[in-house]
């Protein structure tokens, strides 16, 4: 721990946090510098204010090292920006210890002054577009937790516990070598504590304790992404099964350094089970923890992207001959998923979300365990509507079905491949 008086340490961490906040920029405003890289063909780039921000961070770090015993003043405006974790005494949780630790620890993963940008995230089934860059950044992921009452079927609503107000939570896209700076703000009015266990993170709990926040708190933690792949993240606050079953899960993609081959359309789909019973209000369901505890119990619904009909009311739409990539995750909590698209053979399957090994070829159905993911690709050569489903086929009647619509392009219906004859 720091030798600083605890109050000074808190103020210094607050100053550093405020400085970091001032250097966060949207990835969209990054500007290219220099000429295209001869090896990769990609542009080098930086944000116009990045150098200024890094200089400010270095100045603060120098000040922190040189004035350990001095009183530190802080402007009211900067104090107002302090995250809750820096403004309150340590709760004894590892996350609070990280926030109140020495400044050197806070900068441990950014010694070379990585550009600080907002993390790329999108609402499923959308996927953020790949960043056009060939070096790592410090990606700041602001993620809020709170409840949200949303339709879970055409006849029912459910009060979910959410990341950013949606089920699933946002799809996050990073690159191997990035530092992921997670800022978790708990806005849960019902009084529940939440956290985030990223399966992409190497370290205790996948960051769960480090990101644990009580209502009204913000917790910040920094994770180096050292394994490429497609990963699940979820809340792991106790009781853990209830937080997952109540909708607290999402996908994080860590692209290899070379990126992924370009495709025409990308989507994200997460399968999950809903354990629920009729509530006191008409049409309002309540969580049924005991149903989930019995692994032989059949859930009320099995859904894609949080609701019966989510991907039938709003199909995934592509054009004929589009190259298509689907990032698929299984949040469980209990059931193994068997993902299949009727009438489509996946010509690339990155099994278990493994983006390093050669992909499988010519595969009909993929098995995805709870807490696992897969990436599938195909080319949509024959126009028409295709059903996506769990081939544990009774689950279709529980809601686990979506539609992929392939719109015709031109007049060639590819009768050479598929001819109804009459
Ligand atoms: Cu939670």
mmCIF file of C-alpha atoms and ligand atoms in Angstrom:
data_model
loop_
_atom_site.group_PDB
_atom_site.id
_atom_site.type_symbol
_atom_site.label_atom_id
_atom_site.label_comp_id
_atom_site.label_asym_id
_atom_site.label_seq_id
_atom_site.Cartn_x
_atom_site.Cartn_y
_atom_site.Cartn_z
ATOM 1 C CA UNK A 1 0.000 0.000 0.000
ATOM 2 C CA UNK A 2 1.030 3.606 -0.427
ATOM 3 C CA UNK A 3 2.947 5.464 2.257
ATOM 4 C CA UNK A 4 0.826 8.500 1.488
ATOM 5 C CA UNK A 5 -1.621 9.662 4.107
ATOM 6 C CA UNK A 6 -4.860 8.015 3.049
ATOM 7 C CA UNK A 7 -6.595 11.344 2.369
ATOM 8 C CA UNK A 8 -3.793 12.527 0.082
ATOM 9 C CA UNK A 9 -3.804 9.195 -1.732
ATOM 10 C CA UNK A 10 -7.511 9.507 -2.385
ATOM 11 C CA UNK A 11 -7.083 13.053 -3.702
ATOM 12 C CA UNK A 12 -4.202 12.033 -5.968
ATOM 13 C CA UNK A 13 -6.162 9.140 -7.383
ATOM 14 C CA UNK A 14 -9.028 11.529 -7.946
ATOM 15 C CA UNK A 15 -6.766 13.949 -9.808
ATOM 16 C CA UNK A 16 -5.472 11.134 -12.002
ATOM 17 C CA UNK A 17 -8.994 9.929 -12.648
ATOM 18 C CA UNK A 18 -10.078 13.447 -13.596
ATOM 19 C CA UNK A 19 -7.063 13.788 -15.918
ATOM 20 C CA UNK A 20 -7.853 10.447 -17.524
ATOM 21 C CA UNK A 21 -11.471 11.495 -17.989
ATOM 22 C CA UNK A 22 -10.354 14.645 -19.774
ATOM 23 C CA UNK A 23 -8.327 12.634 -22.298
ATOM 24 C CA UNK A 24 -11.061 10.172 -23.225
ATOM 25 C CA UNK A 25 -12.067 10.679 -26.810
ATOM 26 C CA UNK A 26 -14.537 9.007 -29.074
ATOM 27 C CA UNK A 27 -12.889 6.507 -31.391
ATOM 28 C CA UNK A 28 -14.706 8.154 -34.287
ATOM 29 C CA UNK A 29 -12.760 11.408 -33.917
ATOM 30 C CA UNK A 30 -9.316 9.829 -34.108
ATOM 31 C CA UNK A 31 -7.393 11.242 -37.053
ATOM 32 C CA UNK A 32 -4.820 9.506 -39.250
ATOM 33 C CA UNK A 33 -1.239 10.724 -39.144
ATOM 34 C CA UNK A 34 1.591 9.954 -41.512
ATOM 35 C CA UNK A 35 1.302 7.669 -44.505
ATOM 36 C CA UNK A 36 -0.331 4.271 -44.736
ATOM 37 C CA UNK A 37 1.766 1.568 -43.126
ATOM 38 C CA UNK A 38 3.709 -0.275 -45.814
ATOM 39 C CA UNK A 39 3.211 -3.645 -44.162
ATOM 40 C CA UNK A 40 -0.429 -3.567 -43.183
ATOM 41 C CA UNK A 41 -1.830 -0.899 -45.460
ATOM 42 C CA UNK A 42 -3.468 0.633 -42.395
ATOM 43 C CA UNK A 43 -3.131 4.166 -41.165
ATOM 44 C CA UNK A 44 -1.297 5.305 -38.104
ATOM 45 C CA UNK A 45 -3.463 7.698 -36.183
ATOM 46 C CA UNK A 46 -3.850 9.734 -33.063
ATOM 47 C CA UNK A 47 -6.312 12.154 -31.542
ATOM 48 C CA UNK A 48 -5.363 15.836 -31.788
ATOM 49 C CA UNK A 49 -5.561 16.204 -28.000
ATOM 50 C CA UNK A 50 -3.869 12.918 -27.155
ATOM 51 C CA UNK A 51 -0.346 14.277 -26.760
ATOM 52 C CA UNK A 52 -1.632 17.073 -24.563
ATOM 53 C CA UNK A 53 -3.514 14.578 -22.413
ATOM 54 C CA UNK A 54 -0.507 12.309 -22.011
ATOM 55 C CA UNK A 55 1.657 15.254 -21.004
ATOM 56 C CA UNK A 56 -0.893 16.144 -18.347
ATOM 57 C CA UNK A 57 -0.916 12.562 -17.058
ATOM 58 C CA UNK A 58 2.887 12.467 -16.918
ATOM 59 C CA UNK A 59 2.921 15.779 -15.051
ATOM 60 C CA UNK A 60 0.476 14.424 -12.500
ATOM 61 C CA UNK A 61 2.501 11.245 -12.099
ATOM 62 C CA UNK A 62 5.677 13.283 -11.559
ATOM 63 C CA UNK A 63 3.859 15.419 -9.018
ATOM 64 C CA UNK A 64 2.631 12.320 -7.249
ATOM 65 C CA UNK A 65 6.130 10.842 -7.019
ATOM 66 C CA UNK A 66 7.741 14.090 -5.869
ATOM 67 C CA UNK A 67 5.257 15.311 -3.304
ATOM 68 C CA UNK A 68 4.274 12.277 -1.341
ATOM 69 C CA UNK A 69 4.452 14.066 1.999
ATOM 70 C CA UNK A 70 2.959 17.361 0.826
ATOM 71 C CA UNK A 71 -0.617 18.394 1.168
ATOM 72 C CA UNK A 72 -2.404 18.193 -2.176
ATOM 73 C CA UNK A 73 -4.981 20.746 -3.157
ATOM 74 C CA UNK A 74 -7.796 19.936 -5.507
ATOM 75 C CA UNK A 75 -10.075 22.276 -7.386
ATOM 76 C CA UNK A 76 -13.797 22.008 -6.712
ATOM 77 C CA UNK A 77 -14.452 21.402 -10.416
ATOM 78 C CA UNK A 78 -12.064 18.450 -10.446
ATOM 79 C CA UNK A 79 -13.469 17.149 -7.185
ATOM 80 C CA UNK A 80 -16.927 17.088 -8.730
ATOM 81 C CA UNK A 81 -15.622 14.672 -11.372
ATOM 82 C CA UNK A 82 -14.277 12.212 -8.831
ATOM 83 C CA UNK A 83 -15.659 8.728 -9.229
ATOM 84 C CA UNK A 84 -17.511 7.574 -6.149
ATOM 85 C CA UNK A 85 -14.862 4.927 -5.509
ATOM 86 C CA UNK A 86 -12.207 7.608 -5.033
ATOM 87 C CA UNK A 87 -14.410 9.875 -2.939
ATOM 88 C CA UNK A 88 -15.412 7.340 -0.315
ATOM 89 C CA UNK A 89 -13.307 5.345 2.145
ATOM 90 C CA UNK A 90 -12.274 1.848 1.156
ATOM 91 C CA UNK A 91 -15.008 -0.709 1.731
ATOM 92 C CA UNK A 92 -12.398 -3.432 2.108
ATOM 93 C CA UNK A 93 -13.188 -4.870 -1.320
ATOM 94 C CA UNK A 94 -10.291 -5.381 -3.741
ATOM 95 C CA UNK A 95 -11.859 -2.882 -6.131
ATOM 96 C CA UNK A 96 -11.801 -0.173 -3.502
ATOM 97 C CA UNK A 97 -8.178 -1.011 -2.719
ATOM 98 C CA UNK A 98 -7.272 -0.571 -6.365
ATOM 99 C CA UNK A 99 -8.973 2.821 -6.451
ATOM 100 C CA UNK A 100 -7.158 4.005 -3.326
ATOM 101 C CA UNK A 101 -3.763 2.517 -4.242
ATOM 102 C CA UNK A 102 -0.614 4.418 -5.180
ATOM 103 C CA UNK A 103 -0.709 6.424 -8.422
ATOM 104 C CA UNK A 104 1.994 4.229 -9.985
ATOM 105 C CA UNK A 105 -0.378 1.268 -9.739
ATOM 106 C CA UNK A 106 -3.132 3.261 -11.395
ATOM 107 C CA UNK A 107 -0.856 3.871 -14.399
ATOM 108 C CA UNK A 108 0.679 0.398 -14.462
ATOM 109 C CA UNK A 109 -0.944 -0.638 -17.724
ATOM 110 C CA UNK A 110 -0.377 2.630 -19.522
ATOM 111 C CA UNK A 111 3.360 3.252 -19.070
ATOM 112 C CA UNK A 112 3.917 4.122 -22.720
ATOM 113 C CA UNK A 113 0.985 6.489 -22.812
ATOM 114 C CA UNK A 114 -1.447 4.445 -24.881
ATOM 115 C CA UNK A 115 -4.062 6.567 -26.628
ATOM 116 C CA UNK A 116 -7.178 6.717 -24.451
ATOM 117 C CA UNK A 117 -10.403 6.202 -26.382
ATOM 118 C CA UNK A 118 -13.988 5.271 -25.654
ATOM 119 C CA UNK A 119 -14.507 1.507 -25.958
ATOM 120 C CA UNK A 120 -16.451 0.376 -29.012
ATOM 121 C CA UNK A 121 -19.836 -0.970 -27.975
ATOM 122 C CA UNK A 122 -23.207 -1.599 -29.597
ATOM 123 C CA UNK A 123 -26.636 -2.930 -28.733
ATOM 124 C CA UNK A 124 -27.313 -6.521 -29.874
ATOM 125 C CA UNK A 125 -27.903 -7.728 -32.522
ATOM 126 C CA UNK A 126 -25.673 -4.927 -33.827
ATOM 127 C CA UNK A 127 -21.897 -5.262 -33.522
ATOM 128 C CA UNK A 128 -19.454 -2.344 -33.382
ATOM 129 C CA UNK A 129 -17.426 -1.954 -36.540
ATOM 130 C CA UNK A 130 -13.780 -2.906 -36.238
ATOM 131 C CA UNK A 131 -11.466 -0.062 -35.334
ATOM 132 C CA UNK A 132 -9.093 0.847 -38.170
ATOM 133 C CA UNK A 133 -5.904 0.712 -36.158
ATOM 134 C CA UNK A 134 -2.842 -1.459 -35.874
ATOM 135 C CA UNK A 135 -1.753 -0.779 -32.311
ATOM 136 C CA UNK A 136 -3.349 -1.074 -28.882
ATOM 137 C CA UNK A 137 -5.231 1.598 -26.974
ATOM 138 C CA UNK A 138 -6.601 2.107 -23.516
ATOM 139 C CA UNK A 139 -10.320 1.595 -24.177
ATOM 140 C CA UNK A 140 -12.635 3.165 -21.606
ATOM 141 C CA UNK A 141 -15.817 1.170 -21.110
ATOM 142 C CA UNK A 142 -18.463 3.113 -19.185
ATOM 143 C CA UNK A 143 -21.111 0.596 -18.213
ATOM 144 C CA UNK A 144 -24.152 1.256 -16.030
ATOM 145 C CA UNK A 145 -26.204 -1.267 -14.085
ATOM 146 C CA UNK A 146 -29.890 -0.752 -13.314
ATOM 147 C CA UNK A 147 -33.238 -2.484 -13.631
ATOM 148 C CA UNK A 148 -35.454 -2.214 -16.709
ATOM 149 C CA UNK A 149 -38.943 -3.610 -17.303
ATOM 150 C CA UNK A 150 -39.104 -4.956 -20.854
ATOM 151 C CA UNK A 151 -41.224 -7.422 -22.846
ATOM 152 C CA UNK A 152 -39.984 -11.010 -22.493
ATOM 153 C CA UNK A 153 -42.757 -12.409 -24.704
ATOM 154 C CA UNK A 154 -45.686 -10.897 -26.622
ATOM 155 C CA UNK A 155 -47.816 -11.466 -23.490
ATOM 156 C CA UNK A 156 -45.378 -10.859 -20.655
ATOM 157 C CA UNK A 157 -43.082 -8.277 -19.172
ATOM 158 C CA UNK A 158 -40.138 -8.924 -16.907
ATOM 159 C CA UNK A 159 -38.135 -6.620 -14.687
ATOM 160 C CA UNK A 160 -34.571 -7.349 -15.742
ATOM 161 C CA UNK A 161 -31.344 -6.472 -13.996
ATOM 162 C CA UNK A 162 -29.309 -4.966 -16.835
ATOM 163 C CA UNK A 163 -26.046 -3.637 -18.153
ATOM 164 C CA UNK A 164 -26.886 -0.315 -19.855
ATOM 165 C CA UNK A 165 -30.626 -1.009 -19.741
ATOM 166 C CA UNK A 166 -30.716 -3.823 -22.298
ATOM 167 C CA UNK A 167 -30.729 -7.630 -22.362
ATOM 168 C CA UNK A 168 -28.172 -8.681 -23.417
ATOM 169 C CA UNK A 169 -25.793 -5.953 -22.313
ATOM 170 C CA UNK A 170 -23.739 -4.120 -24.941
ATOM 171 C CA UNK A 171 -21.426 -5.956 -27.329
ATOM 172 C CA UNK A 172 -17.906 -4.676 -26.664
ATOM 173 C CA UNK A 173 -15.186 -4.827 -29.316
ATOM 174 C CA UNK A 174 -11.494 -4.605 -28.417
ATOM 175 C CA UNK A 175 -8.170 -5.729 -29.805
ATOM 176 C CA UNK A 176 -5.455 -7.979 -28.425
ATOM 177 C CA UNK A 177 -3.106 -5.902 -26.277
ATOM 178 C CA UNK A 178 -5.665 -3.229 -25.453
ATOM 179 C CA UNK A 179 -6.029 -2.080 -21.874
ATOM 180 C CA UNK A 180 -9.716 -2.183 -20.978
ATOM 181 C CA UNK A 181 -10.556 0.505 -18.455
ATOM 182 C CA UNK A 182 -13.909 -0.443 -16.953
ATOM 183 C CA UNK A 183 -15.931 2.253 -15.231
ATOM 184 C CA UNK A 184 -18.919 0.560 -13.660
ATOM 185 C CA UNK A 185 -21.613 2.853 -12.293
ATOM 186 C CA UNK A 186 -24.337 1.183 -10.258
ATOM 187 C CA UNK A 187 -27.621 3.074 -10.741
ATOM 188 C CA UNK A 188 -29.804 0.298 -9.328
ATOM 189 C CA UNK A 189 -32.699 1.922 -7.466
ATOM 190 C CA UNK A 190 -33.669 -1.398 -5.876
ATOM 191 C CA UNK A 191 -30.503 -1.482 -3.771
ATOM 192 C CA UNK A 192 -28.660 -4.381 -5.392
ATOM 193 C CA UNK A 193 -24.878 -4.485 -5.703
ATOM 194 C CA UNK A 194 -23.470 -5.537 -9.095
ATOM 195 C CA UNK A 195 -20.133 -6.300 -10.730
ATOM 196 C CA UNK A 196 -18.682 -7.684 -13.968
ATOM 197 C CA UNK A 197 -16.840 -10.958 -14.536
ATOM 198 C CA UNK A 198 -15.234 -10.693 -17.983
ATOM 199 C CA UNK A 199 -14.232 -14.110 -19.303
ATOM 200 C CA UNK A 200 -11.687 -12.217 -21.433
ATOM 201 C CA UNK A 201 -9.883 -10.919 -18.342
ATOM 202 C CA UNK A 202 -6.953 -12.726 -16.718
ATOM 203 C CA UNK A 203 -7.079 -12.303 -12.942
ATOM 204 C CA UNK A 204 -9.220 -13.187 -9.924
ATOM 205 C CA UNK A 205 -12.917 -13.281 -10.662
ATOM 206 C CA UNK A 206 -12.389 -11.934 -14.161
ATOM 207 C CA UNK A 207 -12.587 -8.538 -12.473
ATOM 208 C CA UNK A 208 -15.751 -9.227 -10.481
ATOM 209 C CA UNK A 209 -14.531 -8.006 -7.084
ATOM 210 C CA UNK A 210 -12.546 -5.172 -8.658
ATOM 211 C CA UNK A 211 -15.670 -3.827 -10.380
ATOM 212 C CA UNK A 212 -18.159 -4.462 -7.552
ATOM 213 C CA UNK A 213 -20.230 -1.348 -6.893
ATOM 214 C CA UNK A 214 -23.021 -0.649 -4.466
ATOM 215 C CA UNK A 215 -25.891 1.560 -5.675
ATOM 216 C CA UNK A 216 -24.608 5.094 -6.266
ATOM 217 C CA UNK A 217 -20.980 3.987 -6.562
ATOM 218 C CA UNK A 218 -18.640 3.951 -9.545
ATOM 219 C CA UNK A 219 -15.765 1.472 -9.598
ATOM 220 C CA UNK A 220 -12.873 1.726 -12.030
ATOM 221 C CA UNK A 221 -10.463 -1.075 -12.906
ATOM 222 C CA UNK A 222 -7.905 -1.665 -15.661
ATOM 223 C CA UNK A 223 -7.432 -5.001 -17.431
ATOM 224 C CA UNK A 224 -4.865 -5.958 -20.076
ATOM 225 C CA UNK A 225 -6.462 -8.113 -22.784
ATOM 226 C CA UNK A 226 -3.917 -10.845 -23.499
ATOM 227 C CA UNK A 227 -6.107 -13.491 -25.168
ATOM 228 C CA UNK A 228 -7.988 -13.010 -28.440
ATOM 229 C CA UNK A 229 -11.427 -14.538 -28.839
ATOM 230 C CA UNK A 230 -15.138 -14.067 -28.313
ATOM 231 C CA UNK A 231 -16.047 -14.096 -24.635
ATOM 232 C CA UNK A 232 -19.059 -13.838 -22.351
ATOM 233 C CA UNK A 233 -19.178 -11.305 -19.540
ATOM 234 C CA UNK A 234 -21.731 -11.386 -16.742
ATOM 235 C CA UNK A 235 -22.541 -10.078 -13.311
ATOM 236 C CA UNK A 236 -21.185 -12.294 -10.547
ATOM 237 C CA UNK A 237 -22.629 -10.592 -7.476
ATOM 238 C CA UNK A 238 -24.310 -12.962 -5.024
ATOM 239 C CA UNK A 239 -26.542 -14.776 -5.579
ATOM 240 C CA UNK A 240 -24.721 -15.200 -8.876
ATOM 241 C CA UNK A 241 -27.296 -17.415 -10.645
ATOM 242 C CA UNK A 242 -30.005 -14.821 -10.041
ATOM 243 C CA UNK A 243 -27.930 -12.028 -11.584
ATOM 244 C CA UNK A 244 -27.234 -14.083 -14.725
ATOM 245 C CA UNK A 245 -30.805 -15.405 -14.955
ATOM 246 C CA UNK A 246 -32.108 -11.853 -14.573
ATOM 247 C CA UNK A 247 -30.312 -10.662 -17.699
ATOM 248 C CA UNK A 248 -26.844 -9.505 -16.644
ATOM 249 C CA UNK A 249 -24.677 -10.842 -19.471
ATOM 250 C CA UNK A 250 -23.134 -9.773 -22.759
ATOM 251 C CA UNK A 251 -20.337 -10.434 -25.256
ATOM 252 C CA UNK A 252 -16.838 -8.995 -25.506
ATOM 253 C CA UNK A 253 -14.822 -9.562 -28.678
ATOM 254 C CA UNK A 254 -11.036 -9.374 -28.474
ATOM 255 C CA UNK A 255 -9.779 -9.315 -32.042
ATOM 256 C CA UNK A 256 -6.370 -10.738 -32.926
ATOM 257 C CA UNK A 257 -3.706 -8.152 -33.765
ATOM 258 C CA UNK A 258 -4.299 -8.813 -37.458
ATOM 259 C CA UNK A 259 -8.054 -8.314 -37.059
ATOM 260 C CA UNK A 260 -10.673 -10.563 -38.644
ATOM 261 C CA UNK A 261 -11.276 -10.948 -42.387
ATOM 262 C CA UNK A 262 -13.715 -8.319 -43.640
ATOM 263 C CA UNK A 263 -17.339 -9.422 -44.130
ATOM 264 C CA UNK A 264 -20.484 -7.672 -45.360
ATOM 265 C CA UNK A 265 -22.702 -8.081 -42.283
ATOM 266 C CA UNK A 266 -22.037 -8.889 -38.634
ATOM 267 C CA UNK A 267 -24.583 -9.725 -35.922
ATOM 268 C CA UNK A 268 -24.560 -10.812 -32.295
ATOM 269 C CA UNK A 269 -26.952 -13.269 -30.689
ATOM 270 C CA UNK A 270 -27.047 -14.549 -27.115
ATOM 271 C CA UNK A 271 -29.175 -17.482 -26.035
ATOM 272 C CA UNK A 272 -30.537 -17.727 -22.504
ATOM 273 C CA UNK A 273 -33.240 -19.387 -20.430
ATOM 274 C CA UNK A 274 -35.972 -17.579 -18.512
ATOM 275 C CA UNK A 275 -37.037 -19.106 -15.193
ATOM 276 C CA UNK A 276 -40.174 -17.243 -14.194
ATOM 277 C CA UNK A 277 -43.647 -17.453 -12.730
ATOM 278 C CA UNK A 278 -46.744 -15.291 -12.945
ATOM 279 C CA UNK A 279 -46.459 -12.247 -10.711
ATOM 280 C CA UNK A 280 -49.124 -10.340 -8.832
ATOM 281 C CA UNK A 281 -49.641 -7.815 -11.644
ATOM 282 C CA UNK A 282 -51.258 -9.135 -14.863
ATOM 283 C CA UNK A 283 -48.660 -9.971 -17.503
ATOM 284 C CA UNK A 284 -45.766 -9.211 -15.177
ATOM 285 C CA UNK A 285 -43.523 -12.211 -14.546
ATOM 286 C CA UNK A 286 -41.300 -12.741 -11.537
ATOM 287 C CA UNK A 287 -38.018 -14.619 -11.280
ATOM 288 C CA UNK A 288 -38.313 -18.264 -10.136
ATOM 289 C CA UNK A 289 -34.952 -19.071 -8.535
ATOM 290 C CA UNK A 290 -36.019 -22.553 -7.384
ATOM 291 C CA UNK A 291 -36.929 -23.513 -10.969
ATOM 292 C CA UNK A 292 -33.407 -22.683 -12.091
ATOM 293 C CA UNK A 293 -31.960 -24.634 -9.160
ATOM 294 C CA UNK A 294 -33.587 -27.805 -10.504
ATOM 295 C CA UNK A 295 -31.526 -28.562 -13.605
ATOM 296 C CA UNK A 296 -34.187 -30.964 -14.830
ATOM 297 C CA UNK A 297 -36.780 -28.212 -14.736
ATOM 298 C CA UNK A 298 -37.824 -26.855 -18.095
ATOM 299 C CA UNK A 299 -37.548 -23.067 -18.289
ATOM 300 C CA UNK A 300 -40.620 -21.002 -19.161
ATOM 301 C CA UNK A 301 -38.804 -19.527 -22.174
ATOM 302 C CA UNK A 302 -35.574 -20.055 -24.085
ATOM 303 C CA UNK A 303 -34.769 -16.859 -25.956
ATOM 304 C CA UNK A 304 -32.401 -15.104 -28.305
ATOM 305 C CA UNK A 305 -31.392 -11.590 -27.254
ATOM 306 C CA UNK A 306 -33.621 -11.442 -24.213
ATOM 307 C CA UNK A 307 -37.144 -11.956 -25.541
ATOM 308 C CA UNK A 308 -39.405 -14.355 -27.385
ATOM 309 C CA UNK A 309 -39.690 -12.844 -30.851
ATOM 310 C CA UNK A 310 -36.655 -10.556 -30.570
ATOM 311 C CA UNK A 311 -35.251 -11.947 -33.830
ATOM 312 C CA UNK A 312 -38.531 -12.880 -35.518
ATOM 313 C CA UNK A 313 -40.221 -9.498 -35.099
ATOM 314 C CA UNK A 314 -36.966 -7.895 -36.232
ATOM 315 C CA UNK A 315 -35.167 -10.442 -38.443
ATOM 316 C CA UNK A 316 -31.482 -10.241 -39.226
ATOM 317 C CA UNK A 317 -31.451 -8.839 -42.775
ATOM 318 C CA UNK A 318 -28.707 -9.456 -45.319
ATOM 319 C CA UNK A 319 -28.433 -9.264 -49.087
ATOM 320 C CA UNK A 320 -27.847 -12.142 -51.460
ATOM 321 C CA UNK A 321 -24.140 -13.001 -51.739
ATOM 322 C CA UNK A 322 -23.341 -11.161 -48.508
ATOM 323 C CA UNK A 323 -20.596 -12.658 -46.424
ATOM 324 C CA UNK A 324 -22.145 -12.962 -42.940
ATOM 325 C CA UNK A 325 -20.579 -13.396 -39.511
ATOM 326 C CA UNK A 326 -22.571 -14.149 -36.352
ATOM 327 C CA UNK A 327 -21.082 -13.781 -32.886
ATOM 328 C CA UNK A 328 -23.078 -16.221 -30.764
ATOM 329 C CA UNK A 329 -22.953 -16.618 -26.994
ATOM 330 C CA UNK A 330 -24.758 -18.799 -24.489
ATOM 331 C CA UNK A 331 -25.577 -17.124 -21.165
ATOM 332 C CA UNK A 332 -27.321 -20.267 -19.880
ATOM 333 C CA UNK A 333 -27.693 -20.348 -16.947
ATOM 334 C CA UNK A 334 -28.157 -24.136 -17.294
ATOM 335 C CA UNK A 335 -28.651 -25.426 -20.821
ATOM 336 C CA UNK A 336 -26.136 -26.234 -23.560
ATOM 337 C CA UNK A 337 -27.066 -24.494 -26.806
ATOM 338 C CA UNK A 338 -27.079 -26.211 -30.208
ATOM 339 C CA UNK A 339 -27.085 -23.359 -32.716
ATOM 340 C CA UNK A 340 -28.335 -24.142 -36.205
ATOM 341 C CA UNK A 341 -29.640 -22.236 -39.223
ATOM 342 C CA UNK A 342 -32.029 -24.326 -41.304
ATOM 343 C CA UNK A 343 -30.799 -24.429 -44.899
ATOM 344 C CA UNK A 344 -27.376 -22.932 -44.189
ATOM 345 C CA UNK A 345 -24.052 -24.694 -43.700
ATOM 346 C CA UNK A 346 -21.434 -22.721 -41.771
ATOM 347 C CA UNK A 347 -18.253 -22.702 -43.859
ATOM 348 C CA UNK A 348 -16.219 -21.231 -41.012
ATOM 349 C CA UNK A 349 -16.769 -22.041 -37.341
ATOM 350 C CA UNK A 350 -14.429 -20.553 -34.782
ATOM 351 C CA UNK A 351 -15.263 -23.156 -32.160
ATOM 352 C CA UNK A 352 -15.537 -22.006 -28.553
ATOM 353 C CA UNK A 353 -14.823 -18.461 -29.722
ATOM 354 C CA UNK A 354 -11.215 -19.471 -30.480
ATOM 355 C CA UNK A 355 -9.920 -16.968 -33.047
ATOM 356 C CA UNK A 356 -6.383 -18.414 -33.135
ATOM 357 C CA UNK A 357 -6.905 -21.991 -34.325
ATOM 358 C CA UNK A 358 -7.968 -22.696 -37.915
ATOM 359 C CA UNK A 359 -11.778 -22.562 -38.092
ATOM 360 C CA UNK A 360 -13.908 -25.653 -38.665
ATOM 361 C CA UNK A 361 -15.363 -26.004 -42.166
ATOM 362 C CA UNK A 362 -18.727 -27.189 -43.459
ATOM 363 C CA UNK A 363 -20.599 -27.506 -40.154
ATOM 364 C CA UNK A 364 -24.363 -27.818 -39.601
ATOM 365 C CA UNK A 365 -24.855 -27.315 -35.831
ATOM 366 C CA UNK A 366 -22.550 -25.859 -33.198
ATOM 367 C CA UNK A 367 -22.536 -26.731 -29.508
ATOM 368 C CA UNK A 368 -22.066 -23.829 -27.103
ATOM 369 C CA UNK A 369 -21.844 -24.358 -23.334
ATOM 370 C CA UNK A 370 -23.219 -21.921 -20.775
ATOM 371 C CA UNK A 371 -20.575 -19.238 -20.420
ATOM 372 C CA UNK A 372 -19.211 -20.023 -23.884
ATOM 373 C CA UNK A 373 -19.354 -18.523 -27.358
ATOM 374 C CA UNK A 374 -18.756 -19.291 -31.013
ATOM 375 C CA UNK A 375 -18.229 -17.321 -34.217
ATOM 376 C CA UNK A 376 -19.812 -18.663 -37.403
ATOM 377 C CA UNK A 377 -19.558 -17.469 -40.994
ATOM 378 C CA UNK A 378 -21.319 -18.238 -44.249
ATOM 379 C CA UNK A 379 -22.181 -16.655 -47.578
ATOM 380 C CA UNK A 380 -25.893 -16.076 -48.185
ATOM 381 C CA UNK A 381 -26.076 -17.245 -51.785
ATOM 382 C CA UNK A 382 -29.748 -18.290 -52.059
ATOM 383 C CA UNK A 383 -32.361 -15.635 -51.203
ATOM 384 C CA UNK A 384 -35.215 -16.384 -48.808
ATOM 385 C CA UNK A 385 -36.078 -16.636 -45.117
ATOM 386 C CA UNK A 386 -33.997 -18.901 -42.891
ATOM 387 C CA UNK A 387 -34.854 -19.980 -39.349
ATOM 388 C CA UNK A 388 -32.116 -19.798 -36.718
ATOM 389 C CA UNK A 389 -32.820 -22.042 -33.777
ATOM 390 C CA UNK A 390 -31.656 -24.312 -31.009
ATOM 391 C CA UNK A 391 -31.796 -27.794 -32.522
ATOM 392 C CA UNK A 392 -32.847 -29.192 -29.149
ATOM 393 C CA UNK A 393 -35.987 -28.597 -31.077
ATOM 394 C CA UNK A 394 -38.706 -28.323 -28.420
ATOM 395 C CA UNK A 395 -36.960 -25.101 -27.395
ATOM 396 C CA UNK A 396 -38.292 -23.509 -30.567
ATOM 397 C CA UNK A 397 -41.747 -23.692 -28.989
ATOM 398 C CA UNK A 398 -40.273 -21.981 -25.936
ATOM 399 C CA UNK A 399 -39.173 -19.044 -28.061
ATOM 400 C CA UNK A 400 -35.682 -20.013 -29.208
ATOM 401 C CA UNK A 401 -35.997 -19.082 -32.866
ATOM 402 C CA UNK A 402 -35.059 -16.161 -35.067
ATOM 403 C CA UNK A 403 -35.185 -15.322 -38.762
ATOM 404 C CA UNK A 404 -32.365 -14.511 -41.137
ATOM 405 C CA UNK A 405 -33.799 -12.789 -44.201
ATOM 406 C CA UNK A 406 -31.686 -12.940 -47.368
ATOM 407 C CA UNK A 407 -32.948 -10.299 -49.795
ATOM 408 C CA UNK A 408 -32.590 -11.096 -53.503
ATOM 409 C CA UNK A 409 -30.063 -9.097 -55.451
ATOM 410 C CA UNK A 410 -30.746 -8.900 -59.164
ATOM 411 C CA UNK A 411 -32.696 -11.682 -60.870
ATOM 412 C CA UNK A 412 -30.497 -14.718 -60.247
ATOM 413 C CA UNK A 413 -32.333 -16.861 -57.669
ATOM 414 C CA UNK A 414 -29.591 -19.515 -57.915
ATOM 415 C CA UNK A 415 -31.849 -22.238 -59.258
ATOM 416 C CA UNK A 416 -28.634 -24.137 -59.966
ATOM 417 C CA UNK A 417 -28.354 -24.643 -56.197
ATOM 418 C CA UNK A 418 -31.989 -24.732 -55.096
ATOM 419 C CA UNK A 419 -34.768 -25.390 -57.583
ATOM 420 C CA UNK A 420 -38.327 -25.869 -56.247
ATOM 421 C CA UNK A 421 -39.206 -27.167 -59.753
ATOM 422 C CA UNK A 422 -42.956 -26.498 -59.423
HETATM 423 CU CU1 LIG B 1 -25.751 -8.014 -10.841
#
